[in-house]
Amino acid sequence: MRDYKIVVLGAGGVGKSSVTVQFVQGVYVESYDPTIEDSYRKQIEIDGRACDLEILDTAGVAQFTAMRELYIKSGKGFILVYSVTDENSLKELLALREQVLRIKDSDNVPMVLIGNKSDLENDRVLSIEDGVKVSQEWGLVPFYETSAMYKTNVDEAFIDVVRQIMRKEAAMSAEKKQQKELQKQQDQKSEIPPSEKEVKKVRTKQSSSGEENDKAKSKCCVIM
């Protein structure tokens, strides 16, 4: 069973905890309780592989940014959450994503974008197209509109990010294997003894060189 650490990021009040608890426990948490940090575990089978997920629900408030950096360093996949009822929550994700890429020192980071609270149609200020646009700007990062209340697309979003982690690990493993094979071939080349043809060439060269020396000697003048 492989361990995967997933970090859930987003502004305060967007429903990070509700989405996480719905995925892990299958219940909807309606009341808003500002999170400092909550860690959850869930075992799940994805594409025939058993996975042990550790999901870190982070704080959305500014005073915990130092703690957030530690979580980002240890995370393998990231779920970035905004609320479709709060335009600023989407803007905050732009800086959060840049922070993730900077800390991970890579543009290839397993990531999913979530527009939560899709059930609150009367309060919506951001359309699906707004989320799609950001997804495209981020290099086609997978995008889901979710409802923690009705569990709409919640499982799909978490499974998507785990699949991304799996693909990345498989690619890195294949690359390491290829590098080892190349190194092995180079080492073998440096240790290969000379072939029979090469040995014959050397012997022939040595033989012809000896004959030339004998001829040179025979041409020497003999003083009577």
mmCIF file of C-alpha atoms in Angstrom:
data_model
loop_
_atom_site.group_PDB
_atom_site.id
_atom_site.type_symbol
_atom_site.label_atom_id
_atom_site.label_comp_id
_atom_site.label_asym_id
_atom_site.label_seq_id
_atom_site.Cartn_x
_atom_site.Cartn_y
_atom_site.Cartn_z
ATOM 1 C CA MET A 1 0.000 0.000 0.000
ATOM 2 C CA ARG A 2 1.390 3.358 -1.032
ATOM 3 C CA ASP A 3 1.167 6.470 1.144
ATOM 4 C CA TYR A 4 0.094 9.735 -0.445
ATOM 5 C CA LYS A 5 -0.041 13.077 1.344
ATOM 6 C CA ILE A 6 -2.602 15.508 -0.083
ATOM 7 C CA VAL A 7 -2.766 19.136 1.033
ATOM 8 C CA VAL A 8 -6.023 21.097 0.770
ATOM 9 C CA LEU A 9 -5.464 24.838 0.301
ATOM 10 C CA GLY A 10 -7.737 27.844 -0.061
ATOM 11 C CA ALA A 11 -9.054 31.005 1.540
ATOM 12 C CA GLY A 12 -11.050 30.917 4.751
ATOM 13 C CA GLY A 13 -14.701 29.922 4.510
ATOM 14 C CA VAL A 14 -14.595 28.286 1.072
ATOM 15 C CA GLY A 15 -15.500 24.862 2.462
ATOM 16 C CA LYS A 16 -12.128 23.079 2.564
ATOM 17 C CA SER A 17 -13.072 21.207 5.727
ATOM 18 C CA SER A 18 -16.545 20.334 4.423
ATOM 19 C CA VAL A 19 -15.122 18.908 1.208
ATOM 20 C CA THR A 20 -12.442 16.948 3.072
ATOM 21 C CA VAL A 21 -14.789 15.505 5.712
ATOM 22 C CA GLN A 22 -17.325 14.594 3.032
ATOM 23 C CA PHE A 23 -14.665 12.649 1.146
ATOM 24 C CA VAL A 24 -13.183 10.933 4.203
ATOM 25 C CA GLN A 25 -16.250 10.307 6.353
ATOM 26 C CA GLY A 26 -19.176 10.752 3.968
ATOM 27 C CA VAL A 27 -20.884 13.388 6.116
ATOM 28 C CA TYR A 28 -21.599 17.064 5.548
ATOM 29 C CA VAL A 29 -20.307 19.563 8.103
ATOM 30 C CA GLU A 30 -22.526 22.638 7.875
ATOM 31 C CA SER A 31 -21.181 24.873 10.653
ATOM 32 C CA TYR A 32 -18.063 26.915 9.915
ATOM 33 C CA ASP A 33 -15.216 26.432 12.368
ATOM 34 C CA PRO A 34 -11.964 28.144 11.276
ATOM 35 C CA THR A 35 -9.326 25.454 10.894
ATOM 36 C CA ILE A 36 -5.746 25.682 12.109
ATOM 37 C CA GLU A 37 -4.882 22.215 10.893
ATOM 38 C CA ASP A 38 -6.746 18.938 10.664
ATOM 39 C CA SER A 39 -5.280 15.696 9.407
ATOM 40 C CA TYR A 40 -7.387 12.826 8.080
ATOM 41 C CA ARG A 41 -6.577 9.344 6.820
ATOM 42 C CA LYS A 42 -8.495 7.284 4.311
ATOM 43 C CA GLN A 43 -7.701 3.964 2.666
ATOM 44 C CA ILE A 44 -9.003 3.635 -0.854
ATOM 45 C CA GLU A 45 -8.407 1.533 -3.946
ATOM 46 C CA ILE A 46 -7.678 3.483 -7.122
ATOM 47 C CA ASP A 47 -7.161 1.697 -10.441
ATOM 48 C CA GLY A 48 -6.585 -1.594 -8.619
ATOM 49 C CA ARG A 49 -3.965 -0.142 -6.286
ATOM 50 C CA ALA A 50 -4.471 0.181 -2.544
ATOM 51 C CA CYS A 51 -3.699 3.689 -1.312
ATOM 52 C CA ASP A 52 -3.384 5.153 2.160
ATOM 53 C CA LEU A 53 -4.207 8.832 1.894
ATOM 54 C CA GLU A 54 -3.164 11.399 4.465
ATOM 55 C CA ILE A 55 -5.190 14.553 3.838
ATOM 56 C CA LEU A 56 -4.128 17.800 5.473
ATOM 57 C CA ASP A 57 -6.847 20.424 5.802
ATOM 58 C CA THR A 58 -4.958 23.714 6.214
ATOM 59 C CA ALA A 59 -5.885 27.100 7.638
ATOM 60 C CA GLY A 60 -7.172 29.754 5.298
ATOM 61 C CA VAL A 61 -6.112 32.717 7.416
ATOM 62 C CA ALA A 62 -2.998 34.779 6.823
ATOM 63 C CA GLN A 63 -1.329 34.265 10.227
ATOM 64 C CA PHE A 64 -0.690 30.597 9.499
ATOM 65 C CA THR A 65 1.296 31.103 6.279
ATOM 66 C CA ALA A 66 4.548 29.861 7.896
ATOM 67 C CA MET A 67 2.861 26.592 8.856
ATOM 68 C CA ARG A 68 1.434 26.310 5.359
ATOM 69 C CA GLU A 69 4.933 26.325 3.852
ATOM 70 C CA LEU A 70 5.841 23.269 5.934
ATOM 71 C CA TYR A 71 2.736 21.441 4.724
ATOM 72 C CA ILE A 72 3.480 22.290 1.099
ATOM 73 C CA LYS A 73 7.035 20.936 1.395
ATOM 74 C CA SER A 74 5.763 17.557 2.593
ATOM 75 C CA GLY A 75 2.748 17.318 0.269
ATOM 76 C CA LYS A 76 2.692 15.224 -2.900
ATOM 77 C CA GLY A 77 -0.607 16.483 -4.322
ATOM 78 C CA PHE A 78 -2.642 19.639 -3.815
ATOM 79 C CA ILE A 79 -6.324 20.516 -3.948
ATOM 80 C CA LEU A 80 -6.909 24.245 -4.329
ATOM 81 C CA VAL A 81 -10.405 25.284 -3.279
ATOM 82 C CA TYR A 82 -12.368 28.470 -3.899
ATOM 83 C CA SER A 83 -16.045 29.285 -3.436
ATOM 84 C CA VAL A 84 -18.254 30.109 -6.422
ATOM 85 C CA THR A 85 -19.933 32.643 -4.107
ATOM 86 C CA ASP A 86 -16.721 34.581 -3.414
ATOM 87 C CA GLU A 87 -14.698 36.149 -6.224
ATOM 88 C CA ASN A 88 -11.785 37.047 -3.953
ATOM 89 C CA SER A 89 -11.367 33.410 -2.919
ATOM 90 C CA LEU A 90 -10.438 32.551 -6.503
ATOM 91 C CA LYS A 91 -7.985 35.451 -6.691
ATOM 92 C CA GLU A 92 -6.287 34.217 -3.511
ATOM 93 C CA LEU A 93 -5.635 30.859 -5.167
ATOM 94 C CA LEU A 94 -3.399 32.527 -7.754
ATOM 95 C CA ALA A 95 -0.883 33.429 -5.042
ATOM 96 C CA LEU A 96 -1.294 30.044 -3.346
ATOM 97 C CA ARG A 97 -0.492 28.190 -6.555
ATOM 98 C CA GLU A 98 2.618 30.321 -7.110
ATOM 99 C CA GLN A 99 3.691 29.502 -3.561
ATOM 100 C CA VAL A 100 3.268 25.773 -4.203
ATOM 101 C CA LEU A 101 5.297 25.883 -7.440
ATOM 102 C CA ARG A 102 8.026 27.947 -5.775
ATOM 103 C CA ILE A 103 8.374 25.688 -2.733
ATOM 104 C CA LYS A 104 8.232 22.477 -4.798
ATOM 105 C CA ASP A 105 10.612 24.087 -7.348
ATOM 106 C CA SER A 106 8.673 22.557 -10.220
ATOM 107 C CA ASP A 107 5.973 23.395 -12.750
ATOM 108 C CA ASN A 108 4.834 19.776 -12.738
ATOM 109 C CA VAL A 109 3.000 19.450 -9.424
ATOM 110 C CA PRO A 110 -0.070 17.168 -9.061
ATOM 111 C CA MET A 111 -2.917 19.614 -8.534
ATOM 112 C CA VAL A 112 -6.698 19.983 -8.832
ATOM 113 C CA LEU A 113 -8.749 23.173 -8.855
ATOM 114 C CA ILE A 114 -12.124 23.056 -7.063
ATOM 115 C CA GLY A 115 -14.959 25.565 -7.234
ATOM 116 C CA ASN A 116 -16.995 24.627 -4.160
ATOM 117 C CA LYS A 117 -20.573 25.482 -3.108
ATOM 118 C CA SER A 118 -22.013 24.852 -6.563
ATOM 119 C CA ASP A 119 -25.355 24.111 -4.885
ATOM 120 C CA LEU A 120 -25.746 27.790 -3.864
ATOM 121 C CA GLU A 121 -26.965 28.953 -7.274
ATOM 122 C CA ASN A 122 -28.703 32.058 -5.903
ATOM 123 C CA ASP A 123 -25.468 33.262 -4.287
ATOM 124 C CA ARG A 124 -23.172 32.376 -7.198
ATOM 125 C CA VAL A 125 -20.893 35.146 -8.497
ATOM 126 C CA LEU A 126 -18.432 32.950 -10.414
ATOM 127 C CA SER A 127 -19.468 30.841 -13.399
ATOM 128 C CA ILE A 128 -18.098 27.498 -14.547
ATOM 129 C CA GLU A 129 -16.358 29.411 -17.331
ATOM 130 C CA ASP A 130 -14.405 31.409 -14.726
ATOM 131 C CA GLY A 131 -13.003 28.197 -13.294
ATOM 132 C CA VAL A 132 -12.272 26.779 -16.745
ATOM 133 C CA LYS A 133 -10.379 29.958 -17.665
ATOM 134 C CA VAL A 134 -8.123 29.678 -14.610
ATOM 135 C CA SER A 135 -7.611 25.972 -15.316
ATOM 136 C CA GLN A 136 -6.417 26.820 -18.824
ATOM 137 C CA GLU A 137 -4.138 29.577 -17.560
ATOM 138 C CA TRP A 138 -2.577 27.046 -15.199
ATOM 139 C CA GLY A 139 -1.800 24.640 -18.025
ATOM 140 C CA LEU A 140 -5.071 22.667 -18.045
ATOM 141 C CA VAL A 141 -5.053 21.795 -14.365
ATOM 142 C CA PRO A 142 -8.078 19.513 -13.768
ATOM 143 C CA PHE A 143 -11.075 21.574 -12.636
ATOM 144 C CA TYR A 144 -14.208 20.463 -10.796
ATOM 145 C CA GLU A 145 -17.191 22.326 -9.433
ATOM 146 C CA THR A 146 -18.155 20.600 -6.199
ATOM 147 C CA SER A 147 -20.886 20.610 -3.627
ATOM 148 C CA ALA A 148 -19.788 19.390 -0.214
ATOM 149 C CA MET A 149 -23.439 19.223 0.800
ATOM 150 C CA TYR A 150 -24.439 16.813 -1.973
ATOM 151 C CA LYS A 151 -20.963 15.272 -2.447
ATOM 152 C CA THR A 152 -20.969 16.376 -6.087
ATOM 153 C CA ASN A 153 -17.581 15.691 -7.727
ATOM 154 C CA VAL A 154 -15.883 15.431 -4.324
ATOM 155 C CA ASP A 155 -14.581 11.875 -4.727
ATOM 156 C CA GLU A 156 -13.664 12.576 -8.347
ATOM 157 C CA ALA A 157 -11.451 15.526 -7.385
ATOM 158 C CA PHE A 158 -9.488 13.592 -4.760
ATOM 159 C CA ILE A 159 -9.101 10.533 -6.983
ATOM 160 C CA ASP A 160 -7.888 12.757 -9.826
ATOM 161 C CA VAL A 161 -5.050 14.228 -7.771
ATOM 162 C CA VAL A 162 -3.977 10.765 -6.554
ATOM 163 C CA ARG A 163 -3.865 9.523 -10.151
ATOM 164 C CA GLN A 164 -1.659 12.480 -11.033
ATOM 165 C CA ILE A 165 0.720 11.526 -8.210
ATOM 166 C CA MET A 166 0.797 7.921 -9.448
ATOM 167 C CA ARG A 167 1.586 8.995 -13.020
ATOM 168 C CA LYS A 168 4.341 11.301 -11.853
ATOM 169 C CA GLU A 169 5.926 8.611 -9.686
ATOM 170 C CA ALA A 170 5.714 6.083 -12.540
ATOM 171 C CA ALA A 171 7.397 8.552 -14.917
ATOM 172 C CA MET A 172 10.167 9.286 -12.403
ATOM 173 C CA SER A 173 10.686 5.561 -11.805
ATOM 174 C CA ALA A 174 10.921 4.885 -15.558
ATOM 175 C CA GLU A 175 13.399 7.742 -15.961
ATOM 176 C CA LYS A 176 15.597 6.429 -13.141
ATOM 177 C CA LYS A 177 15.491 2.940 -14.657
ATOM 178 C CA GLN A 178 16.527 4.318 -18.034
ATOM 179 C CA GLN A 179 19.411 6.239 -16.479
ATOM 180 C CA LYS A 180 20.596 3.100 -14.678
ATOM 181 C CA GLU A 181 20.484 1.123 -17.931
ATOM 182 C CA LEU A 182 22.518 3.795 -19.744
ATOM 183 C CA GLN A 183 25.056 3.883 -16.926
ATOM 184 C CA LYS A 184 25.266 0.094 -16.970
ATOM 185 C CA GLN A 185 25.910 0.098 -20.710
ATOM 186 C CA GLN A 186 28.625 2.716 -20.343
ATOM 187 C CA ASP A 187 30.277 0.726 -17.552
ATOM 188 C CA GLN A 188 30.169 -2.442 -19.657
ATOM 189 C CA LYS A 189 31.747 -0.670 -22.628
ATOM 190 C CA SER A 190 34.640 0.498 -20.494
ATOM 191 C CA GLU A 191 35.225 -3.070 -19.217
ATOM 192 C CA ILE A 192 34.886 -4.993 -22.538
ATOM 193 C CA PRO A 193 38.148 -6.828 -23.406
ATOM 194 C CA PRO A 194 39.508 -6.436 -26.956
ATOM 195 C CA SER A 195 37.815 -8.663 -29.537
ATOM 196 C CA GLU A 196 39.607 -11.424 -31.502
ATOM 197 C CA LYS A 197 39.735 -9.169 -34.569
ATOM 198 C CA GLU A 198 41.408 -6.419 -32.583
ATOM 199 C CA VAL A 199 43.917 -8.932 -31.149
ATOM 200 C CA LYS A 200 44.675 -10.270 -34.673
ATOM 201 C CA LYS A 201 45.188 -6.705 -35.932
ATOM 202 C CA VAL A 202 47.694 -6.040 -33.166
ATOM 203 C CA ARG A 203 49.504 -9.338 -33.824
ATOM 204 C CA THR A 204 49.597 -8.666 -37.582
ATOM 205 C CA LYS A 205 50.920 -5.187 -36.956
ATOM 206 C CA GLN A 206 53.566 -6.508 -34.619
ATOM 207 C CA SER A 207 54.502 -9.240 -37.123
ATOM 208 C CA SER A 208 54.808 -6.830 -40.052
ATOM 209 C CA SER A 209 56.820 -4.496 -37.891
ATOM 210 C CA GLY A 210 59.217 -7.339 -37.074
ATOM 211 C CA GLU A 211 59.579 -8.255 -40.769
ATOM 212 C CA GLU A 212 60.388 -4.669 -41.641
ATOM 213 C CA ASN A 213 63.099 -4.634 -38.988
ATOM 214 C CA ASP A 214 64.601 -7.852 -40.411
ATOM 215 C CA LYS A 215 64.649 -6.390 -43.929
ATOM 216 C CA ALA A 216 66.263 -3.261 -42.654
ATOM 217 C CA LYS A 217 68.941 -5.340 -40.997
ATOM 218 C CA SER A 218 69.572 -7.363 -44.194
ATOM 219 C CA LYS A 219 70.160 -4.205 -46.177
ATOM 220 C CA CYS A 220 72.983 -3.088 -43.921
ATOM 221 C CA CYS A 221 76.394 -2.961 -45.575
ATOM 222 C CA VAL A 222 78.930 -5.572 -44.577
ATOM 223 C CA ILE A 223 82.477 -4.161 -44.341
ATOM 224 C CA MET A 224 85.071 -6.614 -45.479
#
